[in-house]
XYZ file of C-alpha atoms in Angstrom:
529
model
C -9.354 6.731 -30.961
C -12.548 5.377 -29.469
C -13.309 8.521 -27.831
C -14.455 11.357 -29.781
C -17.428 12.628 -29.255
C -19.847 13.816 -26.377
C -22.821 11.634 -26.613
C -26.221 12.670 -25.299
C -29.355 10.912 -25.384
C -32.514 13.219 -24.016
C -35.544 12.269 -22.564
C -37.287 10.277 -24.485
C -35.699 11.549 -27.727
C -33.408 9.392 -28.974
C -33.920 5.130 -29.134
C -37.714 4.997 -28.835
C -37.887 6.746 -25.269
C -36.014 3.865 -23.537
C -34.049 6.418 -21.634
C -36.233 8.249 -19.177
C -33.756 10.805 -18.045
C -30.996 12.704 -19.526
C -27.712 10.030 -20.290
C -24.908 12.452 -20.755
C -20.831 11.172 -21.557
C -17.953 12.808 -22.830
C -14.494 11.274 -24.059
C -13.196 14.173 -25.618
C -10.683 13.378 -28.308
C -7.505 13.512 -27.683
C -5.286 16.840 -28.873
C -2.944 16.164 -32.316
C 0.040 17.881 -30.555
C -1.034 16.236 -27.031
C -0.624 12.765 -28.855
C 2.015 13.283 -31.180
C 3.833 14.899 -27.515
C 2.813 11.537 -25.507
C 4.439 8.875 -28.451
C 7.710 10.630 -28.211
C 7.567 10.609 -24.918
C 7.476 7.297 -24.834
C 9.469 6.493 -27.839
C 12.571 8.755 -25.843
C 12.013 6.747 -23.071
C 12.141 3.289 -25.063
C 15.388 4.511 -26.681
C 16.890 5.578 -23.443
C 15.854 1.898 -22.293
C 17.271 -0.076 -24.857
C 20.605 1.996 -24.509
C 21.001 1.179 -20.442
C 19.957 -2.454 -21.111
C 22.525 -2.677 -23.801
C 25.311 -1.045 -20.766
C 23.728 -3.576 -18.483
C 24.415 -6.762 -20.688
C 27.900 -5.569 -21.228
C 28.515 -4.863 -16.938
C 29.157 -1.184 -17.797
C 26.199 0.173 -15.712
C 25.474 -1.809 -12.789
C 22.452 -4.299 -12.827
C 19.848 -4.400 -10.421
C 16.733 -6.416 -12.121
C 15.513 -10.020 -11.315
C 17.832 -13.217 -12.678
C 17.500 -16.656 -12.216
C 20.634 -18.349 -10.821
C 23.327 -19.824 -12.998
C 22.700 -23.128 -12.012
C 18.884 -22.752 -13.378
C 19.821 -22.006 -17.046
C 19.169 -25.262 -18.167
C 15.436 -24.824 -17.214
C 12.837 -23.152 -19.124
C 12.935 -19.194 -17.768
C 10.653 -18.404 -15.456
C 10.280 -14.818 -16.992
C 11.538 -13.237 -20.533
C 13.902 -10.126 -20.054
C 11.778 -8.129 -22.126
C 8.859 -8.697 -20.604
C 10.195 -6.899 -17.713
C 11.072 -3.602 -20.081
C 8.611 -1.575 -19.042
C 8.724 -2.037 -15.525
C 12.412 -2.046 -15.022
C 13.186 1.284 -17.025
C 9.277 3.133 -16.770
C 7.582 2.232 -14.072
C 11.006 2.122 -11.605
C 11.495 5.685 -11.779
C 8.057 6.874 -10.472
C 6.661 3.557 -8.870
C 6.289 6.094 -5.105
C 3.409 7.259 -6.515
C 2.246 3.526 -5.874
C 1.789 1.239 -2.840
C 2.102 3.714 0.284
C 1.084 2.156 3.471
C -2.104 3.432 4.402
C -2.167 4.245 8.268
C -5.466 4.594 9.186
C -9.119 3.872 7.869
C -9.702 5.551 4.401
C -11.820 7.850 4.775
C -12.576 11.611 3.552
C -9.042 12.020 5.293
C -6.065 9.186 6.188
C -2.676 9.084 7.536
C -0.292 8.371 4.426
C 3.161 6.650 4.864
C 5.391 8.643 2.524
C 7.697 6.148 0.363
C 10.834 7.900 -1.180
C 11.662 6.155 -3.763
C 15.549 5.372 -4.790
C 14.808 2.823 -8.032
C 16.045 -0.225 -7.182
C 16.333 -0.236 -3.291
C 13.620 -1.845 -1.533
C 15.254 -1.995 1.912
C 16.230 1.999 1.706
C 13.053 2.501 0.477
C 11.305 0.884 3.515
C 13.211 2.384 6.015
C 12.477 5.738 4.726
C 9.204 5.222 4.877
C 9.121 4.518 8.086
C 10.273 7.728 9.372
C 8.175 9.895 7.428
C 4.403 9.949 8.262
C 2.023 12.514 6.095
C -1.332 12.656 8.545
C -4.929 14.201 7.710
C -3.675 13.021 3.807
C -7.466 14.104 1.444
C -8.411 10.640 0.535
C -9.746 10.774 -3.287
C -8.265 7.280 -4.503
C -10.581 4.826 -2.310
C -14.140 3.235 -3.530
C -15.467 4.287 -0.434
C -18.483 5.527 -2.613
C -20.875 5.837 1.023
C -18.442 6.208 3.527
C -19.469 3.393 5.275
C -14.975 2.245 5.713
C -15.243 3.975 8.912
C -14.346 2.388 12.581
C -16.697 4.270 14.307
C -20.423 4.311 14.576
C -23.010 1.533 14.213
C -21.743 -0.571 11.737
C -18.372 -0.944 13.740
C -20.194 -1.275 17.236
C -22.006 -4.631 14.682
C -18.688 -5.689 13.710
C -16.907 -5.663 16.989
C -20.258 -7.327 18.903
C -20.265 -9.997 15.947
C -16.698 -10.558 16.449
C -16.483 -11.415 20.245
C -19.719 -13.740 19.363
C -18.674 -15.703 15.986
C -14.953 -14.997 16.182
C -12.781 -13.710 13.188
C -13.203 -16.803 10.644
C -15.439 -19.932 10.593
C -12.603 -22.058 8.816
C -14.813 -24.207 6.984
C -16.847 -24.186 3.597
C -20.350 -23.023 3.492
C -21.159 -26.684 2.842
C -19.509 -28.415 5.467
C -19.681 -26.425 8.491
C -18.992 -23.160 8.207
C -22.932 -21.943 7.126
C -23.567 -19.532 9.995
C -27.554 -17.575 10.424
C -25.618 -14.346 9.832
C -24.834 -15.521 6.023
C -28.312 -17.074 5.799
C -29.806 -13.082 6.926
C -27.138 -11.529 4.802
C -28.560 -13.363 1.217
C -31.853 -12.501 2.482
C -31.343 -9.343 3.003
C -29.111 -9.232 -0.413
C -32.257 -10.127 -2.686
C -34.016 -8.032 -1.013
C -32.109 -4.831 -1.828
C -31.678 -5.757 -5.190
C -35.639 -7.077 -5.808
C -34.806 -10.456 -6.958
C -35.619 -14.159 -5.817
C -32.347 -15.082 -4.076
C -28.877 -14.452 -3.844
C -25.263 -16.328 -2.530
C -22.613 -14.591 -1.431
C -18.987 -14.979 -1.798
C -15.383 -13.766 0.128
C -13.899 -12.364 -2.521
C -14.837 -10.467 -5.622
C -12.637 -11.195 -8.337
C -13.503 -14.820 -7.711
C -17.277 -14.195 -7.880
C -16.716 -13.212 -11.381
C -13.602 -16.353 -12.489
C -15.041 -19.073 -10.804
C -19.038 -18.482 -11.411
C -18.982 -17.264 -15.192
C -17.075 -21.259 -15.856
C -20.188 -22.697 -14.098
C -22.764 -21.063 -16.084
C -21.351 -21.300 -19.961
C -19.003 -23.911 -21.087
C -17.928 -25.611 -24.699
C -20.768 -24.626 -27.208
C -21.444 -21.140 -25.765
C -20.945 -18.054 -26.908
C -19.855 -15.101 -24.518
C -20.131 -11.340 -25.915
C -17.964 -9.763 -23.842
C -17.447 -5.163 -23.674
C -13.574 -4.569 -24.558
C -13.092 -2.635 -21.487
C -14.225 -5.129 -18.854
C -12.660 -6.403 -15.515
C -9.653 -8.532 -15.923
C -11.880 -11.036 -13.179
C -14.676 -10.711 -16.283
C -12.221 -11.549 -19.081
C -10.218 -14.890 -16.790
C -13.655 -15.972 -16.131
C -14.163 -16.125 -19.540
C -11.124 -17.823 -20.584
C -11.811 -20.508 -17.992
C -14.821 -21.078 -18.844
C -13.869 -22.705 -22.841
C -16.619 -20.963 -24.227
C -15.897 -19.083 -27.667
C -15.514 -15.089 -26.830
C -15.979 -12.666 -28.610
C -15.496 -8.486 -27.657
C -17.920 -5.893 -28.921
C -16.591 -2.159 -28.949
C -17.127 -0.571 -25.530
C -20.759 0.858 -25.039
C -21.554 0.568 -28.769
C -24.739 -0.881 -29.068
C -24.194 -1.632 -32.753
C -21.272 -3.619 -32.388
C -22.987 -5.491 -29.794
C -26.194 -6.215 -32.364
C -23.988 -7.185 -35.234
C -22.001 -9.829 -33.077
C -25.302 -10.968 -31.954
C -27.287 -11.158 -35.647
C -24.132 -13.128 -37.024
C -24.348 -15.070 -34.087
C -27.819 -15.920 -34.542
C -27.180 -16.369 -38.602
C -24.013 -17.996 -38.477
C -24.293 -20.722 -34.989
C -21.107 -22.194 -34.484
C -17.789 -22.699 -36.161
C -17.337 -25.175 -38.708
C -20.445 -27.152 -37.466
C -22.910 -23.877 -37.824
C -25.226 -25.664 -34.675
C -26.977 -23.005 -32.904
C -25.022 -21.895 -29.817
C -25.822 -23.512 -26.378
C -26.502 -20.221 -24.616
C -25.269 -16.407 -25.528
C -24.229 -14.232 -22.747
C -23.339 -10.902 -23.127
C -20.921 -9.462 -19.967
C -21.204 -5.889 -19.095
C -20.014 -3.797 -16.202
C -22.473 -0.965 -14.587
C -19.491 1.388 -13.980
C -16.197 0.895 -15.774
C -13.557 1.916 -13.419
C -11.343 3.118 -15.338
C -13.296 4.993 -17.802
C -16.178 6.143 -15.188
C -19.082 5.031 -18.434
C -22.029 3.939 -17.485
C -23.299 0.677 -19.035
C -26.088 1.994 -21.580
C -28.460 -1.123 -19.935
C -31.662 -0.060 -21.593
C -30.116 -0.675 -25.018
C -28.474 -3.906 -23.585
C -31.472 -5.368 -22.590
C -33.594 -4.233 -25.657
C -31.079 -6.402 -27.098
C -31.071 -9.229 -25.157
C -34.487 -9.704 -25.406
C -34.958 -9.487 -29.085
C -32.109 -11.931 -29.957
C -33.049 -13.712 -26.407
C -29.808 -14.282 -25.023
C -28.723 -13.898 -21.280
C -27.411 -11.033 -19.691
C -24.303 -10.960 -16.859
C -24.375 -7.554 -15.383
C -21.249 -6.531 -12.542
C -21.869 -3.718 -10.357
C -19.208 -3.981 -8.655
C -18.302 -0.162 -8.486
C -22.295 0.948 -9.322
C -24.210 -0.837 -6.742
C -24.989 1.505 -3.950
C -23.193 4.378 -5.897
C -26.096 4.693 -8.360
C -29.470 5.137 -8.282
C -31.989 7.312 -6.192
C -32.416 4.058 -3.709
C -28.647 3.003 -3.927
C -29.578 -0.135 -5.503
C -27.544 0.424 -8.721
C -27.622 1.048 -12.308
C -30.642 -0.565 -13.236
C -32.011 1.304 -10.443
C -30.265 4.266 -12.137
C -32.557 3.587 -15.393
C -35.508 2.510 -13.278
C -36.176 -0.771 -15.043
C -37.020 -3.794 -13.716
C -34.625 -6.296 -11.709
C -35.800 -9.115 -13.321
C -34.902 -8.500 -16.750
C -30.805 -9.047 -15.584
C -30.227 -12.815 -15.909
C -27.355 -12.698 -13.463
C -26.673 -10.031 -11.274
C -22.919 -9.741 -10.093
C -21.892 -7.141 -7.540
C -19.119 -6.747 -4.875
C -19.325 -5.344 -1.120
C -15.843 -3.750 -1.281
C -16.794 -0.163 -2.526
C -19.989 1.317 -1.054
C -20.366 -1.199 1.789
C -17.007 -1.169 3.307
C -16.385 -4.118 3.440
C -15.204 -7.468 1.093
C -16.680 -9.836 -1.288
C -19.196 -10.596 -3.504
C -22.253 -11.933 -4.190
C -24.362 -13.137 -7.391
C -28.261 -12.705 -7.542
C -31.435 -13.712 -9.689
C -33.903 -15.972 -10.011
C -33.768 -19.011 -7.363
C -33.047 -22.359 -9.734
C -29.885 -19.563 -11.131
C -29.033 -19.302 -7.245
C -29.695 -23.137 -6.040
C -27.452 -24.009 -9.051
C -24.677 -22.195 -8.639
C -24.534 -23.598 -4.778
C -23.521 -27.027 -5.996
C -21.775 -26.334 -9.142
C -20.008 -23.454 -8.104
C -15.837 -23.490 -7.026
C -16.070 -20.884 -5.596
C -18.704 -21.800 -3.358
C -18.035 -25.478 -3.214
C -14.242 -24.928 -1.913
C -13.812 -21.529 -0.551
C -14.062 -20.389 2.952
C -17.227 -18.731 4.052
C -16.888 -15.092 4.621
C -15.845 -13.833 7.827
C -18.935 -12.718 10.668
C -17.767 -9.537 11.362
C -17.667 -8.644 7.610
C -20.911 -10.132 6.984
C -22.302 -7.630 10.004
C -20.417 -4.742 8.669
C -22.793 -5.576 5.001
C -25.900 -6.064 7.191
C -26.089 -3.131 8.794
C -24.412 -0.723 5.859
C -26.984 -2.368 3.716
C -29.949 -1.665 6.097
C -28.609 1.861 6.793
C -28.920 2.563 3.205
C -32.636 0.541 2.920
C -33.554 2.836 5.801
C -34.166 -0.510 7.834
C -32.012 1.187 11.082
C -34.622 3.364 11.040
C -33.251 6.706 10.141
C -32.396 8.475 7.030
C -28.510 8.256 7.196
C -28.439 6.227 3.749
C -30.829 8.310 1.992
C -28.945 11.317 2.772
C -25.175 9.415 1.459
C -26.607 8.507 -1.553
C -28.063 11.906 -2.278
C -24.974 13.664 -1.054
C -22.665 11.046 -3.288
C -24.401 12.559 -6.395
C -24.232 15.854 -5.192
C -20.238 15.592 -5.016
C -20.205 13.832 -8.112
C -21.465 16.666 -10.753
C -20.221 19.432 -8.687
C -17.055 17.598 -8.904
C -17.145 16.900 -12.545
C -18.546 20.418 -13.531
C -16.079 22.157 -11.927
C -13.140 20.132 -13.558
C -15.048 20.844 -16.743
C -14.919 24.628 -15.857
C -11.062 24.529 -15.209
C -10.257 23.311 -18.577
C -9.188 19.794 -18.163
C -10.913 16.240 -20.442
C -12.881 14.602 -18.433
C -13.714 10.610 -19.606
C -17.249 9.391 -18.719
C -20.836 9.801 -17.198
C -21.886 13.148 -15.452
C -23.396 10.922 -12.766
C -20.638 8.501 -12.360
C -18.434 8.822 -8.941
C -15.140 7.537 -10.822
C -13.544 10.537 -12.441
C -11.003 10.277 -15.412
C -8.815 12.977 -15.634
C -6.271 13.256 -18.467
C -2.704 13.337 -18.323
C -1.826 11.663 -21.381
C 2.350 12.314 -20.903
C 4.560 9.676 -19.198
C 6.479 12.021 -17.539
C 3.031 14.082 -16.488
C 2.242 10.567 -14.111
C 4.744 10.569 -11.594
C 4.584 14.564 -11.598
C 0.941 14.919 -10.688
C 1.144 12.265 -8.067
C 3.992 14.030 -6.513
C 2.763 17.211 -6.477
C -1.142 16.681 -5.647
C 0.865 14.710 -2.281
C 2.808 17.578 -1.483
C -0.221 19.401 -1.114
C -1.659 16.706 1.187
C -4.015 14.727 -1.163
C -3.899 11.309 -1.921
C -4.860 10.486 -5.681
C -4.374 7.507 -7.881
C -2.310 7.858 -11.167
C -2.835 4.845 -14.111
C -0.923 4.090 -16.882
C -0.168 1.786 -19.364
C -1.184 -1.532 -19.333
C -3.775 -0.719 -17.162
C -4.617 2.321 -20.108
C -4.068 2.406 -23.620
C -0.227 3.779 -24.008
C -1.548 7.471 -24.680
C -4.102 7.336 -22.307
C -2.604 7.645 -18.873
C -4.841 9.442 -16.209
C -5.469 10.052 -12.540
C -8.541 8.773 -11.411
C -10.547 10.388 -8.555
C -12.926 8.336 -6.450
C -15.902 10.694 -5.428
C -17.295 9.584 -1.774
C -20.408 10.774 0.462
C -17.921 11.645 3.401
C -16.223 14.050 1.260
C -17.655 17.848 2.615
C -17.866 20.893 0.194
C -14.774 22.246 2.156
C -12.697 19.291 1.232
C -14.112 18.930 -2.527
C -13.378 23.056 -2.749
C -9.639 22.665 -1.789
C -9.390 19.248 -3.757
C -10.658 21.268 -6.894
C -8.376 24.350 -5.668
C -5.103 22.031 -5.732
C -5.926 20.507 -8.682
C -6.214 23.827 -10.617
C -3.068 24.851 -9.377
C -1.142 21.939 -10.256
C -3.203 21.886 -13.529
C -1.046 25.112 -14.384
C 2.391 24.058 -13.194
C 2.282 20.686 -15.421
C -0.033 22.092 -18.485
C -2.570 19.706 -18.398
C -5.813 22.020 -19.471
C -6.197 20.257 -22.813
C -9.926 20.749 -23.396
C -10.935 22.759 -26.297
C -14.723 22.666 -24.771
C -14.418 24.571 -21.784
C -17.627 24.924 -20.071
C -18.698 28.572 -18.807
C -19.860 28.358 -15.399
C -22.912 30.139 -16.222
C -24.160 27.545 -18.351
C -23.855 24.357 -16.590
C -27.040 23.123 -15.042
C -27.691 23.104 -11.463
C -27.520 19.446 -9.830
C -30.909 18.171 -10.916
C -32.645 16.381 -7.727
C -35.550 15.688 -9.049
C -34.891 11.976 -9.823
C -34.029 11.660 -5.705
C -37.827 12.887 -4.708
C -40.345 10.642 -3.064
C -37.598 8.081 -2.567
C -40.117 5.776 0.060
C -42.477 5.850 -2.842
């Protein structure tokens, strides 16, 4: 396994001082019996799958999956049978820890539509849920890193004015007629906050990343993308017809030696130099909670001079003693990130994306874009709701509010994260980083924890293979700013307790609570400075 080791780089120890303060992960490896446990579970469950497929096929057990009518056998299937394995005789028997109806705004706390699930009944399934209503449900699965999803308060009273004003939609491209002031202050605004030239925004995320990478590389390029990137990173890619290759996640000296025989070698068969290299990187990975280690990545860029694609989707406004992100996180300079990618789902509340950098990147991308070209402009209200969350956190509404989120974010998060560590269980990632990996490794472990951590009113997220390798199935805890010390405390309470009943303490490093460090706040002084 990739993750065996707790890596630390100190201050100004370890690769010539580009680090200026402590950059701490851990991905424990995984136990011998807590593997060897997890592949028979798995390899029961295939067996056990294979047998009530085989009763299926020969009408002994009834059969309740997807089939294309008779008269549409002549036709190329739309679907194979056995790509459908997994879901019809895995995922069906704990798929109620997934999709419940959220009933309110998702905040600290949310109303939770309980969904009982009975395998293959949909319509049962949906009018059970209706009947059963779990209220003041602890939210830990949402990105709302700030706590800025709220409908209360100043950036609502923005939205709603904005709303009765502009409407709910402009139905019209930016470049026909659907270019309102609100986007024009929005982009301004963006750049701004990130210290750049200019910056475009977009109405959705994922197609900030699928339909802007294709417009910036194309046949002739080379793109270095991390293994563990976005599946919007990885389509954008594809579409784009460049030649990709994947360096090992966060190793810097896979990334070099893809880049020297990149340099050495130029391009296949004809050995030409390569139009552009871009290497694609993510400032959080979601599902791992790493930080990208940037200061390497651009040490790297600039000595082989290629470009750099950075996506903080799930860092910007998590990271950072300003909010501004992870290369606010390393205090380096904005500049040195060819294209800067982020989203305003998590820490803004609200939806889309934009792309930043240097204006000729920006004024290109506005004509060549699809994205931008053929895509509706972005609703007003949502464009308020980013105005005014981003000014809250610039301290442009004239208070402190934002200052005090994004100090109180990473207060939760290593309180959060030393605690788990105190308890016993593997935590994947950066001490800093709001996402939270914990392991559960066992199939039969995902459906259980789910269950349980609901039955004790909190609302977590469970993952599992394919979105995970097959032994590495987790529940993943979101860390947000409206989360108290009360709420964390009985979070971390449940989670112990539950931690017992199922057997997941795994770690062999348990941390004494006496040793671990104090939150260091330090980095988060003379923030106006």
């Amino acid at each position: 396994q990739q993750k065996v080791f707790t890596d630390m780089c100190l201050r100004g120890q370890h690769h010539g001082g580009l680090y200026k303060r402590p950059f701490v992960e851990s991905f424990e490896e995984t136990p011998m019996l807590v593997a060897v446990l997890t592949y028979m579970g798995y390899g029961i469950l295939t067996i056990f799958g294979y047998l009530r497929d085989f009763l299926r096929q020969w009408k002994i057990e009834r059969c309740h999956i997807a089939r294309e009518k008779e008269e549409q056998r002549d036709f190329v299937p739309l679907y194979q049978d056995f790509e459908n394995f997994y879901t019809r005789n895995l995922y069906m028997r704990i798929r109620d820890n997934w999709n419940r109806p959220i009933c309110s705004v998702p905040g600290a706390k949310m109303d939770l539509m309980e969904r009982a699930s009975f395998h293959w009944s949909f319509l049962v399934c949906y009018y059970s849920a209706i009947i059963s209503f779990l209220h003041d449900v602890i939210n830990l699965g949402s990105y709302n890193y700030l706590g800025f999803a709220e409908n209360t308060g100043p950036c609502a009273e923005s939205a709603a004015e904005v709303t009765v004003k502009y409407g709910v939609g402009v139905a019209s491209s930016r470049q026909e007629i659907g270019n309102l002031d609100r986007h024009e202050e929005m982009e301004k605004l963006v750049a701004k906050f990130l210290g750049v030239e200019s910056a475009m925004a977009f109405g959705m995320g994922f197609a900030t990343n699928s339909m802007n990478i294709p417009a910036l590389t194309g046949k002739g390029c080379l793109i270095l993308s991390d293994e563990l990137n976005h599946a919007s990173l990885v389509l954008g890619a594809r579409l784009s017809g460049s030649i990709i290759r994947v360096f090992k996640h966060n190793n810097m000296q896979s990334l070099e030696k893809l880049l020297r025989e990149a340099i050495v070698h130029g391009q296949p068969r004809t050995h030409r130099p390569w139009k552009k290299i871009l290497i694609v990187v993510e400032g959080i990975y979601s599902m791992e909670g790493s930080i990208v280690r940037l200061p390497e990545v651009i040490a790297l860029k600039k000595h082989y001079r290629a470009y750099l694609y950075l996506d903080e989707a799930h860092s910007i406004g998590a990271l950072g003693p300003r909010g501004r992100g992870v290369v606010d996180y390393f205090g380096l300079d904005p500049c040195d990130v060819d294209v800067m990618m982020g989203t305003f789902t998590k820490s803004f509340g609200a939806a889309g994306g934009y792309i930043a950098g240097k204006r000729e990147l920006i004024e290109y991308l506005r004509s060549h874009s699809h994205s931008a070209v053929y895509a509706t402009s972005m609703s007003p209200p949502v464009v308020e709701q980013i105005i005014t969350s981003m000014k809250c956190i610039m301290g442009e509404d004239g208070t402190t509010i934002g200052c005090e989120r994004v100090r109180r974010l990473a207060e939760n998060t290593v309180y959060f994260r030393k605690r788990l560590r105190e308890m016993g269980f593997i935590i994947y990632g950066n001490k800093d980083s709001p996402v939270v990996p914990m392991m559960l490794y066992m199939p039969a472990k995902i459906g259980a924890f789910g269950r349980e951590m609901l039955k004790r009113n909190i609302g977590v997220v469970v993952v599992g293979f394919p979105a995970t390798p097959i032994i590495e199935s987790r529940a993943r805890f979101c860390i947000s700013a409206s989360h108290s010390r009360e709420l964390l405390d009985k979070v971390l309470g449940a989670i112990c307790e539950v931690g017992d009943v199922l057997q997941l303490k795994y770690s062999r490093h348990r941390i004494q609570p006496s040793l671990v460090r104090p939150f260091d706040d330090s980095v988060y002084e003379d923030i106006d400075d």
